[in-house]
């Protein structure tokens, strides 16, 4: 069965919160968030969101 919008939202919201928290923690932990670290973290988040989007469209 395909997921409803409510189910997708229930999955996406905690994931977004976890990603934002991980970003903040990683920036504080990895040399106070240099430019390279920030770009690396943003790229990782973008790849995760892209992967989720691709898998949702396949269903």
C-alpha positions as MATLAB code, in Angstrom:
seq = 'XXXXXXXXXXXXXXXXXXXXXXXXXXXXXXXXXXXXXXXXXXXXXXXXXXXXXXXXXXX';
ca = [
       0.000    0.000    0.000;
       1.276    3.479   -0.792;
       1.895    5.756    2.128;
      -0.408    8.668    2.827;
       0.872   12.222    3.210;
       0.415   11.976    6.967;
       2.570    8.855    7.155;
       5.287   10.454    5.028;
       5.208   13.548    7.242;
       5.427   11.395   10.374;
       8.559    9.774    8.933;
      10.122   12.971    7.572;
       9.757   15.251   10.615;
      11.814   13.194   13.089;
      14.392   12.581   10.372;
      14.748   16.322    9.743;
      15.102   16.976   13.488;
      17.771   14.267   13.790;
      19.686   15.623   10.792;
      19.622   19.180   12.138;
      20.764   17.994   15.566;
      23.550   15.924   14.031;
      24.650   18.939   11.986;
      24.859   21.164   15.083;
      26.727   18.544   17.119;
      29.122   17.754   14.273;
      29.860   21.430   13.664;
      30.737   21.955   17.319;
      32.756   18.754   17.458;
      34.676   19.040   14.186;
      36.991   22.025   14.586;
      34.256   24.539   15.255;
      32.684   24.207   11.812;
      35.230   25.252    9.221;
      33.970   25.872    5.683;
      35.000   22.418    4.465;
      33.214   20.732    7.364;
      30.044   22.738    6.762;
      30.015   21.867    3.072;
      30.669   18.197    3.863;
      27.774   18.059    6.328;
      25.410   19.927    3.973;
      26.373   17.559    1.160;
      25.723   14.506    3.326;
      22.302   15.838    4.354;
      21.452   16.616    0.724;
      22.419   13.078   -0.335;
      20.283   11.521    2.407;
      17.272   13.650    1.464;
      17.789   12.862   -2.231;
      17.991    9.121   -1.455;
      14.752    9.320    0.556;
      13.047   11.238   -2.257;
      14.115    8.663   -4.858;
      12.841    5.756   -2.761;
       9.506    7.493   -2.109;
       8.909    8.102   -5.809;
       9.574    4.422   -6.623;
       6.664    3.265   -4.459;
];
